[in-house]
Coordinates of C-alpha atoms in Angstrom, one line a residue:
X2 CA 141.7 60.6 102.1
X3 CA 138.1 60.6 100.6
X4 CA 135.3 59.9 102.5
X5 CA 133.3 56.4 101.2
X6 CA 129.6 56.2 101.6
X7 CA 127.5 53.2 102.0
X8 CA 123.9 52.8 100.7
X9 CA 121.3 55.5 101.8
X10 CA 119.3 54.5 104.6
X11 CA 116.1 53.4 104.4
X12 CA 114.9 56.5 106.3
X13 CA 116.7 59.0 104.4
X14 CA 115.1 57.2 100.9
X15 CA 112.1 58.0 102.5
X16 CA 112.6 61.3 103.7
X17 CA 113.6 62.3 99.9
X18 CA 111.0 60.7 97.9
X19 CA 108.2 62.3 99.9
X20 CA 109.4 66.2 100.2
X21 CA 108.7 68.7 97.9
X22 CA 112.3 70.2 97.9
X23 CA 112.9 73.9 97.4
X24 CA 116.5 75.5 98.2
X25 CA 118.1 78.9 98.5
X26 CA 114.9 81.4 99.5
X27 CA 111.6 80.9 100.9
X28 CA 110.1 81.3 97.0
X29 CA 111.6 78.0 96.6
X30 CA 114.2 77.0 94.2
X31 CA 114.9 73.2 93.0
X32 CA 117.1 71.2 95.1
X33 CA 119.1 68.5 93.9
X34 CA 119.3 65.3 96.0
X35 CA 120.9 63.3 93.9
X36 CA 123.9 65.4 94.6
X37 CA 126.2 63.8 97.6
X38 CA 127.7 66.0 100.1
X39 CA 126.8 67.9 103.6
X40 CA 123.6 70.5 104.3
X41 CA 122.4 71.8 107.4
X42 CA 119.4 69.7 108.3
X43 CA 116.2 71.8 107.5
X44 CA 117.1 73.8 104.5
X45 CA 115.9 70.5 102.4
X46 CA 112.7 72.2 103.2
X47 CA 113.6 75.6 102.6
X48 CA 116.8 78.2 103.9
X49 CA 114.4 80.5 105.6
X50 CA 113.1 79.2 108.9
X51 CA 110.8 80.3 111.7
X52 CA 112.9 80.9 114.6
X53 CA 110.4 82.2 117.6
X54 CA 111.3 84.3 120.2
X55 CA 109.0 84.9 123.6
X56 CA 111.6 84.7 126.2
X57 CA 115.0 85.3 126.5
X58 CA 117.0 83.1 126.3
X59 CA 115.4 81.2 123.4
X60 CA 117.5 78.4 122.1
X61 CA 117.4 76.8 118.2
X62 CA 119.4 73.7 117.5
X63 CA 121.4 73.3 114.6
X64 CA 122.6 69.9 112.8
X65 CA 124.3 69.1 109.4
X66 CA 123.6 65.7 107.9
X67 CA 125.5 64.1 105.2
X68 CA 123.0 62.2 102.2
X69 CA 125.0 59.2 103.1
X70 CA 126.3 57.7 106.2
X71 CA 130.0 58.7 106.7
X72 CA 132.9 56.1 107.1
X73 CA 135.0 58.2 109.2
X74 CA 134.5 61.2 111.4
X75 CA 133.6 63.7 109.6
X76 CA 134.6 67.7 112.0
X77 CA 132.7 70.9 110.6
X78 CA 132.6 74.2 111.7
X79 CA 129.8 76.6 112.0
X80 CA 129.3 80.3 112.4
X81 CA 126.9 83.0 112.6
X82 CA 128.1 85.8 109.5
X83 CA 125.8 88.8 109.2
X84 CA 127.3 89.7 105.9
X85 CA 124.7 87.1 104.5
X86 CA 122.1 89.4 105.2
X87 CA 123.0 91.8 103.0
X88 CA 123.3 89.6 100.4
X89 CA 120.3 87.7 101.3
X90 CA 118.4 91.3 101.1
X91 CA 119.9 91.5 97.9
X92 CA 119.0 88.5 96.0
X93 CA 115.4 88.2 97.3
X94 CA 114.1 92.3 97.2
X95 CA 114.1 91.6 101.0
X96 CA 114.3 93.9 103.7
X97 CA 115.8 91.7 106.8
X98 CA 118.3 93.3 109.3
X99 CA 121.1 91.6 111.0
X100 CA 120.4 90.6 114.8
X101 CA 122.4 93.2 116.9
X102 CA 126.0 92.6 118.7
X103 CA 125.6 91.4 121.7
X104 CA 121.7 89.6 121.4
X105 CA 123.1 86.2 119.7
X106 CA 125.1 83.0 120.9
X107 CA 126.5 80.5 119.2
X108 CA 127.2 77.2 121.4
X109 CA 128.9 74.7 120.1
X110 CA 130.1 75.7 117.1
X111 CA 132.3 72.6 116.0
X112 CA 130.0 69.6 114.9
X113 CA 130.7 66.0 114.0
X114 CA 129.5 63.6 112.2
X115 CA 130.5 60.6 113.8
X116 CA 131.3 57.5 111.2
X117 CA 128.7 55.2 110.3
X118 CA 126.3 58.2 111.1
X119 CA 124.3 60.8 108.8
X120 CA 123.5 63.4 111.3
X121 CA 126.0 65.5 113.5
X122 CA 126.1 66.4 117.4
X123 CA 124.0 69.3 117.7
X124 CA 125.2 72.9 117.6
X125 CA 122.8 75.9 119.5
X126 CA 121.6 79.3 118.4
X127 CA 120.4 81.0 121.4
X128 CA 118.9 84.6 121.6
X129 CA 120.4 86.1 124.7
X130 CA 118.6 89.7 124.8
X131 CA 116.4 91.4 122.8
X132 CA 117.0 94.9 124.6
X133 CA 119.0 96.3 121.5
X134 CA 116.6 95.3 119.2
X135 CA 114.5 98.5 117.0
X136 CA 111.1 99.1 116.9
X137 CA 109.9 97.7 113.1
X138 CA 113.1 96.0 112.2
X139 CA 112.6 92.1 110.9
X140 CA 115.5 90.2 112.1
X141 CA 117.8 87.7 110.3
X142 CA 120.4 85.0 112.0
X143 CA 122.6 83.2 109.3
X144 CA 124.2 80.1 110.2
X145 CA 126.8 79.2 107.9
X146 CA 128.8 75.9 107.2
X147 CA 132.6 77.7 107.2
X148 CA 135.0 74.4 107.3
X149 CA 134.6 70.9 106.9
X150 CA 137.3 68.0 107.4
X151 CA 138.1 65.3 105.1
X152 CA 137.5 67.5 101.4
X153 CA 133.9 66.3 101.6
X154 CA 131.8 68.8 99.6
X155 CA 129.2 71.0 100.9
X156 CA 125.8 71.3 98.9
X157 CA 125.8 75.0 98.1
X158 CA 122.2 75.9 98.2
X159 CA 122.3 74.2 101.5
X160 CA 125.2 75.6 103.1
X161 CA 123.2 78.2 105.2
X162 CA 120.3 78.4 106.9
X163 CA 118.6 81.8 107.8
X164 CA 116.9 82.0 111.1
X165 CA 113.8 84.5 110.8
X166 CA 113.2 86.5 114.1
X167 CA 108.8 85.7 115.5
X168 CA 108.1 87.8 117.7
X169 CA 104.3 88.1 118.9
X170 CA 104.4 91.9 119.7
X171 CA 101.7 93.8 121.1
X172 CA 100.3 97.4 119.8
X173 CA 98.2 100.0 120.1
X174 CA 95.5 101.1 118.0
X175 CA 93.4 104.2 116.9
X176 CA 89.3 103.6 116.8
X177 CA 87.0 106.3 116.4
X178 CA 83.0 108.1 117.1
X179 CA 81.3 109.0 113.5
X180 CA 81.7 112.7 114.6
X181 CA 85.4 112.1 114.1
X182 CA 85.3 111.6 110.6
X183 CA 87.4 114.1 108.7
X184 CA 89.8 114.8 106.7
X185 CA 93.4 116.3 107.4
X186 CA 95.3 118.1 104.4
X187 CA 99.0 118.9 104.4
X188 CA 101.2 121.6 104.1
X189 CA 101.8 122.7 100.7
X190 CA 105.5 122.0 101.2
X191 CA 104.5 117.8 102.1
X192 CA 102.6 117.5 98.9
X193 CA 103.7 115.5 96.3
X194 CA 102.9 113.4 93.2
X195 CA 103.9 109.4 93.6
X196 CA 104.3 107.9 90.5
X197 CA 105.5 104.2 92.1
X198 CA 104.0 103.6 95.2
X199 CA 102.5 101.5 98.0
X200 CA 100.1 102.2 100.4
X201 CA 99.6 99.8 103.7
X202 CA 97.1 100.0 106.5
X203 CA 96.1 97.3 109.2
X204 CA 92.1 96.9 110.4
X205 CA 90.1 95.0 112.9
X206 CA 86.2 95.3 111.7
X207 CA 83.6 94.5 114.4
X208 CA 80.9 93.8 111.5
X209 CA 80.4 94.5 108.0
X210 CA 76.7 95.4 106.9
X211 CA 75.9 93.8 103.8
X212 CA 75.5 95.2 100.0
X213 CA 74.9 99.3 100.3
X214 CA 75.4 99.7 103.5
X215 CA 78.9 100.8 103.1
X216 CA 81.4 101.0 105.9
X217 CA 84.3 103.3 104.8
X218 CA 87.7 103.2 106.7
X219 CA 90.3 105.1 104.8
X220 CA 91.1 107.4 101.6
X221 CA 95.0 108.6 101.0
X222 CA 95.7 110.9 98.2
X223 CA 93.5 112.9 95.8
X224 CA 94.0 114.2 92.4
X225 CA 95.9 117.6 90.5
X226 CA 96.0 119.1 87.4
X227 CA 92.5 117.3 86.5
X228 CA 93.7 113.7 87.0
X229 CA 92.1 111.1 89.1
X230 CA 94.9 110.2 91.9
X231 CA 92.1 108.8 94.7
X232 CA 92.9 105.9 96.6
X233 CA 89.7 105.2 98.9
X234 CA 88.4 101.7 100.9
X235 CA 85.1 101.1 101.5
X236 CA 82.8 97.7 102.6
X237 CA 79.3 97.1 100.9
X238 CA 79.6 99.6 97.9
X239 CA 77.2 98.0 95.1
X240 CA 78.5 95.7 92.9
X241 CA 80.4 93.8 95.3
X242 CA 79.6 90.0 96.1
X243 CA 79.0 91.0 99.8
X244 CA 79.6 93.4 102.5
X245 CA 82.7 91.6 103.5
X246 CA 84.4 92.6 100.2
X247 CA 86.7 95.6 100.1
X248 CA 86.6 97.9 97.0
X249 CA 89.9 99.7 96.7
X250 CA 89.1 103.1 94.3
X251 CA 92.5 104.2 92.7
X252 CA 93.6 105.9 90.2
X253 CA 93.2 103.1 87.2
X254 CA 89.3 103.9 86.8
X255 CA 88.6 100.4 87.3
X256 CA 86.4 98.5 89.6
X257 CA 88.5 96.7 91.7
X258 CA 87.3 94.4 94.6
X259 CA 89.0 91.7 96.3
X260 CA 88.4 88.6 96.4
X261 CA 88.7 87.9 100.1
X262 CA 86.0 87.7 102.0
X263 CA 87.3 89.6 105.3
X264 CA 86.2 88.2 108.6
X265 CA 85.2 90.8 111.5
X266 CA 86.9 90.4 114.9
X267 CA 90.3 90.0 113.4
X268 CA 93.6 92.2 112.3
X269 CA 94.2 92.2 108.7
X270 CA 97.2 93.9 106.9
X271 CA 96.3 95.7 103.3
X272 CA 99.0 96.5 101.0
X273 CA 98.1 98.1 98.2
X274 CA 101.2 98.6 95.1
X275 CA 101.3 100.9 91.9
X276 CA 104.3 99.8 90.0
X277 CA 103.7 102.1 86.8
X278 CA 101.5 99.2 85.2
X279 CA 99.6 97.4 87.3
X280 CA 97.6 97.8 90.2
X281 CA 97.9 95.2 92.8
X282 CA 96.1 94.2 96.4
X283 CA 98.1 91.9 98.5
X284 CA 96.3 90.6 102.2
X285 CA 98.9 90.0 104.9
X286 CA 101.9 89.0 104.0
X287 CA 100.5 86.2 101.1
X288 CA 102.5 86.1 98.5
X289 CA 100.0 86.1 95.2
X290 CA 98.2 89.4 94.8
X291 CA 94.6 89.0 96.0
X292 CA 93.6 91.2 92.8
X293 CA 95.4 93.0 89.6
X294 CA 94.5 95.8 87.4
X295 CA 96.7 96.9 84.5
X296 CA 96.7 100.6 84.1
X297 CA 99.6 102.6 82.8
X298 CA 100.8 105.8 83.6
X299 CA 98.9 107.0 86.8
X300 CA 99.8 108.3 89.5
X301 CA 98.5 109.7 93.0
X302 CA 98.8 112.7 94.7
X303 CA 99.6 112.7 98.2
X304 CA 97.7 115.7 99.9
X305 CA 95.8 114.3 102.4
X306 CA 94.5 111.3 104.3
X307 CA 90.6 110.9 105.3
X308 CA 89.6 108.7 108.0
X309 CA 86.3 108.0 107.9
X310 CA 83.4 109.3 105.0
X311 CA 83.7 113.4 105.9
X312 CA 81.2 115.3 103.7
X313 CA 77.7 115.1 103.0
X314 CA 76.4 113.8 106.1
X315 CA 77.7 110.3 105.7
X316 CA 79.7 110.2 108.6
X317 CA 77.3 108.3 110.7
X318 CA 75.8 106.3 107.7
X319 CA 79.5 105.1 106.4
X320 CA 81.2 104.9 109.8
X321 CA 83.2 101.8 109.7
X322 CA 83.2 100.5 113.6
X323 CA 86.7 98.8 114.2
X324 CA 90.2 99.5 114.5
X325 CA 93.2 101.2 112.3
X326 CA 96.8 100.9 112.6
X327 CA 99.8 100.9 110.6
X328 CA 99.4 103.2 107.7
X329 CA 102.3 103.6 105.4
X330 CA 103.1 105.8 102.3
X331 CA 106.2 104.4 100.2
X332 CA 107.4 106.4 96.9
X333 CA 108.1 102.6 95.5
X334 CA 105.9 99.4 94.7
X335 CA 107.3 97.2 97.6
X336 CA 108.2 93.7 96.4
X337 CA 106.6 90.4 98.3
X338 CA 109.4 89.8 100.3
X339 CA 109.0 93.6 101.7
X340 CA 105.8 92.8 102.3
X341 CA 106.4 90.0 104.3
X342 CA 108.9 91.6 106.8
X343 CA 106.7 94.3 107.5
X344 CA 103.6 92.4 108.8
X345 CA 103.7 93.7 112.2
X346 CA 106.0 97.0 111.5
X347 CA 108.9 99.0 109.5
X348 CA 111.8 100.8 110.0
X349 CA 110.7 104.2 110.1
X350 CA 113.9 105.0 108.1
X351 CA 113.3 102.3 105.6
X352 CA 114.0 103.1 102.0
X353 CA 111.2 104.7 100.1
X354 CA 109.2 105.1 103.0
X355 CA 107.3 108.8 103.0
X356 CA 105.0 108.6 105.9
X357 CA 104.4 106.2 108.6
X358 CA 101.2 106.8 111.0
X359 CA 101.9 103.1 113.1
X360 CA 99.2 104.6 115.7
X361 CA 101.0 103.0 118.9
X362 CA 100.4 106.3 120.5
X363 CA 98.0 106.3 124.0
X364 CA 96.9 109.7 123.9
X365 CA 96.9 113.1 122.1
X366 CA 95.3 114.7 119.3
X367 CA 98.3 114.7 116.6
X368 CA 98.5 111.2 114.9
X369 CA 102.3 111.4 114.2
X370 CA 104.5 110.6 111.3
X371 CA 107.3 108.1 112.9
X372 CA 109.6 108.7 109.5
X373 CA 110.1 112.3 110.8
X374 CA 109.3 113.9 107.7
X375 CA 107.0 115.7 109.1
X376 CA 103.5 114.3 108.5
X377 CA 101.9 114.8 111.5
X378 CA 98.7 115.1 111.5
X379 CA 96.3 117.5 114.0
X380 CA 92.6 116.0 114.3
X381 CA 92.2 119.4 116.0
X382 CA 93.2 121.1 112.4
X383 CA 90.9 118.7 110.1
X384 CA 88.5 120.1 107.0
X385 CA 84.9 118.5 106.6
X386 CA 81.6 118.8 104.3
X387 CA 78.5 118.4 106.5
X388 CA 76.2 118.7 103.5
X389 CA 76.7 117.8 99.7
X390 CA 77.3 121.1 98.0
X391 CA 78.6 122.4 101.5
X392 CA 81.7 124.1 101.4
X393 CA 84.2 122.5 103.6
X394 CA 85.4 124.4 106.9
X395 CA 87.4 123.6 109.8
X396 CA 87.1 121.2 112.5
X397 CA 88.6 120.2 115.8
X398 CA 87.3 116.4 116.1
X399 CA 90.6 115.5 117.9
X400 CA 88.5 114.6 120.9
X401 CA 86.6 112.1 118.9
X402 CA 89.9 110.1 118.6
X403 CA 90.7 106.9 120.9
X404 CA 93.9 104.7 121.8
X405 CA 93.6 101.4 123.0
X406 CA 95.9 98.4 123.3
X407 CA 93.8 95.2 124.3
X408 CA 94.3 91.2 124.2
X409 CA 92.9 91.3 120.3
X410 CA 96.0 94.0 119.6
X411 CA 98.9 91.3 119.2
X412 CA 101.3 90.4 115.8
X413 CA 103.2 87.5 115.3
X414 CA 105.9 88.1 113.1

């Protein structure tokens, strides 16, 4: 028999008129209300929601509603299917991996909604153990609508609802004295030229100086065969609205500044993509590029990564007084939704990725590669200019290096 429906409550004519309704990812596609039929409640709003994690066991309640009340019991069942994940992945350029066996619960897994209701009894999600869980992984739980009684129809863009892992995870980072500052080059063997790619790096400034009083923190790459394959970050280069303002050098022979102003005393996460066209600078995980050049046809050379400003006595003058952590090379321009998932970390065996210095070391001299590629890197074995027109020579600066993990060292993902 089919279900009837009466009028929509006054509540749920409320509830519809005053949302700004987006469906299947967190992009936001248009959802159709006028449509009768079953959704789990909160995907009105969006199928990817925040599910946080501090404790084990963490609990997330689960409901399905109907657009109208029902006239008879109305039994659904509900069930947790990693496969969605993959497909998720898939439609979105996303990088989410499926919670591991063992770490999820689903209680209650048969709902109802009872008649002259909208809502149903209340099914729970519940993280038991995050033990099995991988160091840079972003985690996805889909809860799926598998059976309902009655024929009533399901809305399809609203038939799942993807709970995304938050986990506020704490880190280590790597600081440094000016007499650090130097440059490591490697192996002939690791070299290589990128035409697609993405660097990333996380920093924590304890002040910026102003217009010409530049603070520089990082350069990857260099150039070969003549072209110009530098990607460099500095603070307070000329030409900038402020000393706040990061100027990204690259390979397009373009000025290019952002237009954040950063704030000191906090962690920011730079992503910086080359996707054979266009330039782009992307702060945390937002999902408009803070700033765009179009360039075709460049390309960087990965050779070497310079922390700090190493030749011509600029060390001291340039020394940029904070925090690094979390630099990635990728061979690919990583899509927004990669970005997002990789706020606070990556799979070292992620796709694409070349070389990952995360920095959540405590001690030694070697900042290591976690990809296992074998970019390690010996601030005992670094090259450095002390004078312009100085030839570079060899330095051991490895002492200069520091690890620290601290209140201000924390991610929420």
């Amino acid at each position: 028999m089919k279900i009837k429906y009466n009028m929509l409550s006054a509540a749920l004519l409320i509830m519809l008129g005053g949302m700004a309704l987006t469906s299947c990812n967190s992009e936001g596609d248009g959802f159709d209300f006028n449509k009768n039929g079953l959704l789990i409640t909160g995907t009105e709003k969006g199928n990817v929601q925040k599910f946080t994690v501090e404790d084990t066991p963490s609990n997330y309640g689960i409901t399905v509603q109907s657009t109208k009340k029902v006239e008879e019991d109305v039994n659904l069942t509900l069930a947790i299917d990693n496969s969605l994940v993959e497909k998720y992945n898939a439609e979105n350029g996303a990088n989410y991996y499926p919670i591991p066996e063992g770490s999820v619960e689903l209680e209650n897994s048969n709902v109802v909604i009872a008649a002259g209701k909208a809502v149903s009894t209340s099914s729970m999600v519940k993280v038991v153990s995050t033990e099995n869980f991988e160091e840079g992984r972003s985690y996805m739980i889909p809860v799926t609508i598998k059976s309902v009684s009655n024929g009533m129809d399901v809305i399809s863009a609203s038939r799942t609802i993807y709970l995304r892992i938050s986990r506020v995870l704490s880190f280590h980072h790597l600081s440094y004295d000016a007499a650090g500052s130097s440059e490591y080059h490697f192996a002939e063997n690791l070299q290589k030229t990128l035409t697609n790619y993405t660097i990333q790096f996380k920093f924590y400034s304890n002040g910026f100086g102003g217009v010409g009083n530049i603070k520089r923190p990082l350069s990857v790459g260099g150039s070969k065969d003549g072209d110009n394959g530098d990607n460099m970050w500095r603070f307070g280069e000329n030409g900038s609205a402020g000393g706040d303002i990061l100027q990204w050098v690259n390979p397009s022979g373009k000025q290019f500044f952002s237009n954040t102003h950063f704030a000191a005393n906090r962690w920011y996460l730079v992503t910086c993509t080359y996707d054979g066209s266009e330039f782009k600078m992307y702060i945390d995980n937002n999902s408009t590029p803070d700033n765009t050049v179009s360039a075709s046809g460049k390309n960087t050379y990965l050779n070497r990564v310079e922390i700090g400003m190493s030749w011509g006595g600029y060390n001291n003058s340039q020394y940029f007084s904070g925090r690094l952590a979390e630099i990635r090379v990728w061979n690919k321009a990583l899509s927004v939704s990669e970005i997002a998932t990789g706020l606070c970390g990556v799979d070292p065996k992620s796709d694409g990725l070349v070389a990952y210095w995360k920095m959540d070391q405590s001690e030694g001299t070697i900042i290591l590669d976690k990809t296992g590629n074998g970019y390690d890197m010996d601030w005992n074995d670094t090259w450095r200019a002390d004078y312009e027109r100085d030839n570079i020579h060899h330095t051991d600066y490895g002492k200069y290096l520091h690890w620290v993990i601290d209140d201000n060292n924390k991610c929420a993902q």
